[in-house]
């Protein structure tokens, strides 16, 4: 009933050509992790369109005409930055969107990109590792930036947005505490994980886990035979127990590495995209919990 009422009020306002204050803020987010954060903070005050969908790869995305239309109608565009969305500037231009753009990673201390990534990156990307959200401390910076963007777009909704943001921040703190507590019993030297592409640099730095990947920070790059051979030697030498395939990546390379090293495939982890709503990583927080469970199950000393 409430929803019906809101719609009719909006319609009435539209009739008088007044600014439609009851309408949700139309936000376009580039990929699911950002879309979820906007929803957590925006609640009912936002209508979010996410360009790269669940299990999609934002590194190599090709925007559609529908994306340009969504941008053209948006009040706010939310991007990651750090070279993650190499296609966004062209899309913004094509759409005619002239409104504000919130760069969620703004204020994050970036980790330098790998050489590989620089070689293969387009348009001069690759100076930095874009996967900053993989540290919850950074996710809190993302949440702050999203709050700022939403409040600027809808100052009349500031009180609700701030309350939602505070509640979300408390949840982020809780999940960060869980990650630290779960990793604590695992000796630092045993915290070694192999993933398909290099998406967990911030996670590793923040939580003291060493991540190895045969492919660089963008899925655009392909692993060189020499790199794969080196990685196989390293996995054997360091007795790494498990390799993980991100849901956005091709599993074949890691299957080969698993066969040649005896390291088992430790399960699917989510790096750059959330799962569908009925999957194990429908929100950012669910993703962090799911990955933690996968990592600790593989790393925990046998009891
Ligand atoms: Zn990535």
Short mmCIF file of C-alpha atoms and ligand atoms in Angstrom, two decimals:
data_model
loop_
_atom_site.label_atom_id
_atom_site.label_comp_id
_atom_site.label_asym_id
_atom_site.label_seq_id
_atom_site.Cartn_x
_atom_site.Cartn_y
_atom_site.Cartn_z
CA UNK A 1 0.00 0.00 0.00
CA UNK A 2 2.77 2.36 0.97
CA UNK A 3 4.43 1.89 -2.39
CA UNK A 4 1.21 2.64 -4.27
CA UNK A 5 0.82 5.82 -2.29
CA UNK A 6 4.39 6.91 -3.07
CA UNK A 7 3.83 6.29 -6.76
CA UNK A 8 0.65 8.34 -6.85
CA UNK A 9 2.30 11.24 -5.03
CA UNK A 10 5.14 11.13 -7.55
CA UNK A 11 2.64 11.14 -10.39
CA UNK A 12 0.84 14.12 -8.89
CA UNK A 13 4.09 16.04 -8.56
CA UNK A 14 5.00 15.22 -12.12
CA UNK A 15 1.67 16.63 -13.27
CA UNK A 16 2.63 19.98 -11.82
CA UNK A 17 6.16 19.70 -13.24
CA UNK A 18 7.63 20.15 -9.77
CA UNK A 19 10.90 18.54 -8.80
CA UNK A 20 9.82 15.01 -7.93
CA UNK A 21 11.19 14.82 -4.40
CA UNK A 22 9.49 11.53 -3.61
CA UNK A 23 11.26 9.79 -6.46
CA UNK A 24 14.25 7.61 -5.63
CA UNK A 25 17.66 8.82 -6.73
CA UNK A 26 18.57 7.03 -9.96
CA UNK A 27 22.03 5.61 -9.49
CA UNK A 28 24.06 3.71 -12.06
CA UNK A 29 26.86 1.60 -10.55
CA UNK A 30 29.43 -0.04 -12.79
CA UNK A 31 29.47 -3.49 -11.14
CA UNK A 32 27.63 -5.56 -8.55
CA UNK A 33 29.87 -4.91 -5.54
CA UNK A 34 29.36 -1.16 -5.89
CA UNK A 35 25.66 -1.60 -6.71
CA UNK A 36 25.19 -3.53 -3.47
CA UNK A 37 26.96 -0.87 -1.39
CA UNK A 38 24.77 1.84 -2.93
CA UNK A 39 21.67 -0.22 -2.07
CA UNK A 40 22.85 -0.77 1.52
CA UNK A 41 23.32 2.95 2.06
CA UNK A 42 20.59 4.26 -0.20
CA UNK A 43 17.87 1.82 0.87
CA UNK A 44 14.46 2.83 -0.46
CA UNK A 45 15.79 6.25 -1.44
CA UNK A 46 17.68 4.88 -4.44
CA UNK A 47 16.92 2.94 -7.60
CA UNK A 48 20.16 1.24 -8.63
CA UNK A 49 21.07 0.01 -12.09
CA UNK A 50 24.21 -2.14 -12.21
CA UNK A 51 25.96 -2.34 -15.58
CA UNK A 52 28.11 -5.47 -15.18
CA UNK A 53 25.83 -8.09 -13.64
CA UNK A 54 26.38 -10.98 -11.19
CA UNK A 55 29.43 -13.14 -12.05
CA UNK A 56 30.32 -10.61 -14.77
CA UNK A 57 33.82 -9.36 -15.52
CA UNK A 58 34.12 -5.58 -15.27
CA UNK A 59 37.69 -5.58 -16.65
CA UNK A 60 36.63 -6.53 -20.16
CA UNK A 61 33.02 -5.40 -20.24
CA UNK A 62 31.47 -4.14 -23.46
CA UNK A 63 28.75 -1.60 -22.71
CA UNK A 64 25.40 -1.88 -24.49
CA UNK A 65 23.05 0.79 -25.85
CA UNK A 66 20.80 0.06 -22.85
CA UNK A 67 23.71 1.01 -20.54
CA UNK A 68 24.05 4.36 -22.33
CA UNK A 69 20.31 4.95 -21.88
CA UNK A 70 20.54 4.10 -18.16
CA UNK A 71 23.38 6.56 -17.74
CA UNK A 72 21.50 9.22 -19.68
CA UNK A 73 18.64 8.97 -17.17
CA UNK A 74 20.83 8.77 -14.03
CA UNK A 75 21.17 11.28 -11.19
CA UNK A 76 24.45 9.78 -9.99
CA UNK A 77 27.06 7.44 -11.47
CA UNK A 78 29.16 5.34 -9.10
CA UNK A 79 32.46 3.85 -10.32
CA UNK A 80 35.44 2.11 -8.72
CA UNK A 81 38.23 4.03 -10.45
CA UNK A 82 41.92 2.95 -10.27
CA UNK A 83 41.62 1.84 -13.91
CA UNK A 84 39.06 -0.88 -13.20
CA UNK A 85 36.47 0.28 -15.73
CA UNK A 86 38.50 1.07 -18.85
CA UNK A 87 35.26 1.53 -20.78
CA UNK A 88 33.42 4.00 -18.51
CA UNK A 89 34.71 7.32 -19.87
CA UNK A 90 33.65 6.44 -23.40
CA UNK A 91 30.27 5.26 -22.13
CA UNK A 92 29.67 8.46 -20.13
CA UNK A 93 30.52 10.53 -23.20
CA UNK A 94 28.29 8.45 -25.47
CA UNK A 95 25.36 8.69 -23.04
CA UNK A 96 25.48 12.47 -22.76
CA UNK A 97 25.49 12.15 -18.94
CA UNK A 98 26.74 15.39 -17.38
CA UNK A 99 25.97 14.71 -13.71
CA UNK A 100 28.21 13.81 -10.80
CA UNK A 101 30.43 10.72 -10.74
CA UNK A 102 31.36 9.19 -7.39
CA UNK A 103 34.74 7.45 -7.50
CA UNK A 104 34.42 5.00 -4.61
CA UNK A 105 38.14 4.28 -4.33
CA UNK A 106 38.94 7.97 -3.88
CA UNK A 107 41.08 8.32 -0.74
CA UNK A 108 42.19 4.67 -0.73
CA UNK A 109 45.94 4.14 -0.48
CA UNK A 110 46.52 2.31 -3.76
CA UNK A 111 48.80 -0.68 -4.25
CA UNK A 112 51.01 -0.50 -7.33
CA UNK A 113 49.96 -2.60 -10.30
CA UNK A 114 51.99 -5.52 -11.57
CA UNK A 115 54.21 -5.21 -14.63
CA UNK A 116 52.05 -7.66 -16.54
CA UNK A 117 49.04 -5.55 -15.95
CA UNK A 118 50.78 -2.45 -17.21
CA UNK A 119 51.80 -4.24 -20.39
CA UNK A 120 48.34 -5.52 -21.12
CA UNK A 121 46.26 -2.68 -19.76
CA UNK A 122 44.58 -0.33 -22.20
CA UNK A 123 44.44 3.45 -22.14
CA UNK A 124 47.27 3.74 -19.68
CA UNK A 125 45.63 1.67 -16.94
CA UNK A 126 47.64 -0.56 -14.79
CA UNK A 127 49.49 1.90 -12.61
CA UNK A 128 47.46 0.66 -9.63
CA UNK A 129 45.75 -2.49 -8.46
CA UNK A 130 42.03 -1.66 -8.79
CA UNK A 131 40.66 -4.35 -6.40
CA UNK A 132 40.72 -2.10 -3.33
CA UNK A 133 37.33 -3.34 -2.04
CA UNK A 134 38.95 -6.63 -1.04
CA UNK A 135 40.06 -4.93 2.18
CA UNK A 136 37.11 -4.09 4.43
CA UNK A 137 38.93 -0.99 5.68
CA UNK A 138 38.83 0.23 2.08
CA UNK A 139 35.18 -0.79 1.74
CA UNK A 140 34.48 1.68 4.54
CA UNK A 141 36.13 4.40 2.44
CA UNK A 142 33.92 3.29 -0.47
CA UNK A 143 30.87 3.58 1.82
CA UNK A 144 31.91 7.09 2.90
CA UNK A 145 32.30 8.19 -0.72
CA UNK A 146 28.93 6.69 -1.66
CA UNK A 147 27.27 8.47 1.27
CA UNK A 148 28.78 11.78 0.15
CA UNK A 149 27.61 11.23 -3.42
CA UNK A 150 24.08 10.29 -2.37
CA UNK A 151 23.71 13.16 0.08
CA UNK A 152 24.85 15.62 -2.58
CA UNK A 153 22.35 14.13 -5.04
CA UNK A 154 19.49 14.10 -2.51
CA UNK A 155 20.17 16.47 0.39
CA UNK A 156 16.57 16.13 1.57
CA UNK A 157 17.25 12.45 2.30
CA UNK A 158 20.48 13.04 4.22
CA UNK A 159 19.17 11.88 7.60
CA UNK A 160 18.01 8.50 6.29
CA UNK A 161 21.16 8.04 4.23
CA UNK A 162 23.38 8.80 7.22
CA UNK A 163 21.47 6.36 9.42
CA UNK A 164 21.73 3.62 6.77
CA UNK A 165 25.43 4.35 6.38
CA UNK A 166 26.05 4.08 10.13
CA UNK A 167 24.26 0.72 10.26
CA UNK A 168 26.22 -0.53 7.27
CA UNK A 169 29.51 0.63 8.74
CA UNK A 170 28.79 -1.40 11.89
CA UNK A 171 28.24 -4.48 9.70
CA UNK A 172 31.51 -3.85 7.88
CA UNK A 173 33.35 -3.58 11.19
CA UNK A 174 31.81 -6.88 12.29
CA UNK A 175 32.87 -8.75 9.16
CA UNK A 176 36.38 -7.32 9.36
CA UNK A 177 36.66 -8.56 12.95
CA UNK A 178 35.48 -12.01 11.78
CA UNK A 179 38.15 -12.13 9.07
CA UNK A 180 40.93 -11.23 11.51
CA UNK A 181 39.70 -13.69 14.13
CA UNK A 182 39.36 -16.56 11.66
CA UNK A 183 42.85 -16.07 10.20
CA UNK A 184 44.56 -15.59 13.55
CA UNK A 185 45.07 -19.30 14.40
CA UNK A 186 46.64 -19.95 10.98
CA UNK A 187 50.41 -19.35 11.08
CA UNK A 188 51.49 -16.51 8.78
CA UNK A 189 53.79 -18.83 6.80
CA UNK A 190 50.85 -21.12 5.96
CA UNK A 191 48.62 -18.33 4.69
CA UNK A 192 49.39 -18.83 1.00
CA UNK A 193 46.67 -18.94 -1.59
CA UNK A 194 46.69 -19.29 -5.36
CA UNK A 195 43.93 -17.63 -7.36
CA UNK A 196 43.35 -17.26 -11.12
CA UNK A 197 43.93 -13.54 -11.49
CA UNK A 198 45.61 -11.18 -9.11
CA UNK A 199 42.54 -9.74 -7.37
CA UNK A 200 43.42 -10.15 -3.70
CA UNK A 201 46.40 -7.83 -3.25
CA UNK A 202 44.58 -5.56 -0.79
CA UNK A 203 43.15 -8.55 1.06
CA UNK A 204 46.61 -10.03 1.38
CA UNK A 205 48.19 -6.81 2.54
CA UNK A 206 45.48 -6.07 5.10
CA UNK A 207 45.04 -9.57 6.53
CA UNK A 208 48.51 -11.02 6.14
CA UNK A 209 47.83 -13.56 3.41
CA UNK A 210 50.13 -14.21 0.45
CA UNK A 211 48.25 -14.53 -2.83
CA UNK A 212 49.83 -15.89 -5.98
CA UNK A 213 48.21 -15.71 -9.40
CA UNK A 214 49.33 -16.88 -12.84
CA UNK A 215 47.48 -13.98 -14.48
CA UNK A 216 47.90 -10.28 -13.62
CA UNK A 217 45.40 -7.88 -12.17
CA UNK A 218 43.29 -7.66 -15.26
CA UNK A 219 41.62 -10.70 -16.77
CA UNK A 220 42.56 -9.19 -20.15
CA UNK A 221 46.05 -10.56 -19.74
CA UNK A 222 46.93 -14.16 -20.50
CA UNK A 223 49.37 -16.19 -18.46
CA UNK A 224 52.69 -16.81 -20.16
CA UNK A 225 53.99 -20.39 -20.21
CA UNK A 226 57.08 -19.33 -18.27
CA UNK A 227 54.96 -17.75 -15.54
CA UNK A 228 52.87 -20.91 -15.22
CA UNK A 229 55.97 -23.09 -14.95
CA UNK A 230 57.42 -20.78 -12.31
CA UNK A 231 54.19 -20.86 -10.37
CA UNK A 232 54.05 -24.67 -10.47
CA UNK A 233 57.59 -24.84 -9.06
CA UNK A 234 56.68 -22.33 -6.37
CA UNK A 235 53.52 -24.18 -5.32
CA UNK A 236 55.50 -27.41 -4.99
CA UNK A 237 58.38 -25.78 -3.15
CA UNK A 238 56.19 -23.91 -0.69
CA UNK A 239 53.79 -26.83 -0.33
CA UNK A 240 50.76 -24.69 -1.09
CA UNK A 241 47.71 -26.78 -0.37
CA UNK A 242 44.94 -25.19 -2.35
CA UNK A 243 44.19 -23.09 -5.40
CA UNK A 244 41.02 -21.08 -5.84
CA UNK A 245 39.13 -20.19 -8.97
CA UNK A 246 37.32 -16.87 -9.03
CA UNK A 247 33.84 -17.06 -10.41
CA UNK A 248 34.67 -14.53 -13.12
CA UNK A 249 37.73 -16.42 -14.38
CA UNK A 250 38.32 -19.35 -16.71
CA UNK A 251 38.99 -22.38 -14.48
CA UNK A 252 41.10 -24.37 -16.98
CA UNK A 253 44.47 -22.88 -16.12
CA UNK A 254 44.05 -23.53 -12.41
CA UNK A 255 42.81 -27.04 -13.14
CA UNK A 256 46.07 -27.64 -15.00
CA UNK A 257 48.08 -26.18 -12.12
CA UNK A 258 46.13 -28.33 -9.68
CA UNK A 259 46.87 -31.49 -11.70
CA UNK A 260 50.57 -30.73 -11.97
CA UNK A 261 51.14 -29.75 -8.34
CA UNK A 262 48.68 -31.87 -6.40
CA UNK A 263 47.29 -28.69 -4.80
CA UNK A 264 43.56 -29.18 -4.70
CA UNK A 265 40.96 -26.81 -6.09
CA UNK A 266 39.73 -25.16 -2.92
CA UNK A 267 36.40 -23.89 -4.13
CA UNK A 268 35.01 -20.91 -5.95
CA UNK A 269 35.72 -17.49 -4.56
CA UNK A 270 34.28 -14.13 -5.52
CA UNK A 271 36.71 -11.37 -6.44
CA UNK A 272 35.26 -8.80 -8.82
CA UNK A 273 31.56 -9.67 -8.94
CA UNK A 274 28.86 -10.86 -6.60
CA UNK A 275 26.74 -13.94 -7.18
CA UNK A 276 23.10 -13.84 -8.23
CA UNK A 277 20.66 -13.08 -5.41
CA UNK A 278 20.18 -16.78 -4.60
CA UNK A 279 23.93 -17.52 -4.60
CA UNK A 280 26.43 -17.52 -1.71
CA UNK A 281 27.71 -13.97 -2.33
CA UNK A 282 24.68 -11.84 -3.05
CA UNK A 283 26.10 -8.90 -1.09
CA UNK A 284 29.58 -7.56 -0.45
CA UNK A 285 29.43 -8.75 3.14
CA UNK A 286 28.23 -12.22 2.09
CA UNK A 287 31.10 -12.32 -0.41
CA UNK A 288 33.69 -11.54 2.25
CA UNK A 289 32.22 -14.23 4.54
CA UNK A 290 32.03 -16.80 1.76
CA UNK A 291 35.63 -16.20 0.66
CA UNK A 292 36.86 -16.32 4.24
CA UNK A 293 35.16 -19.66 4.74
CA UNK A 294 36.74 -21.04 1.56
CA UNK A 295 40.21 -19.76 2.46
CA UNK A 296 40.20 -20.89 6.09
CA UNK A 297 38.80 -24.33 5.26
CA UNK A 298 41.74 -24.91 2.94
CA UNK A 299 44.40 -23.32 5.13
CA UNK A 300 43.44 -24.42 8.64
CA UNK A 301 45.96 -26.84 10.11
CA UNK A 302 44.59 -30.40 10.17
CA UNK A 303 43.25 -31.12 13.63
ZN1 LIG B 1 39.93 -8.25 -11.27
#
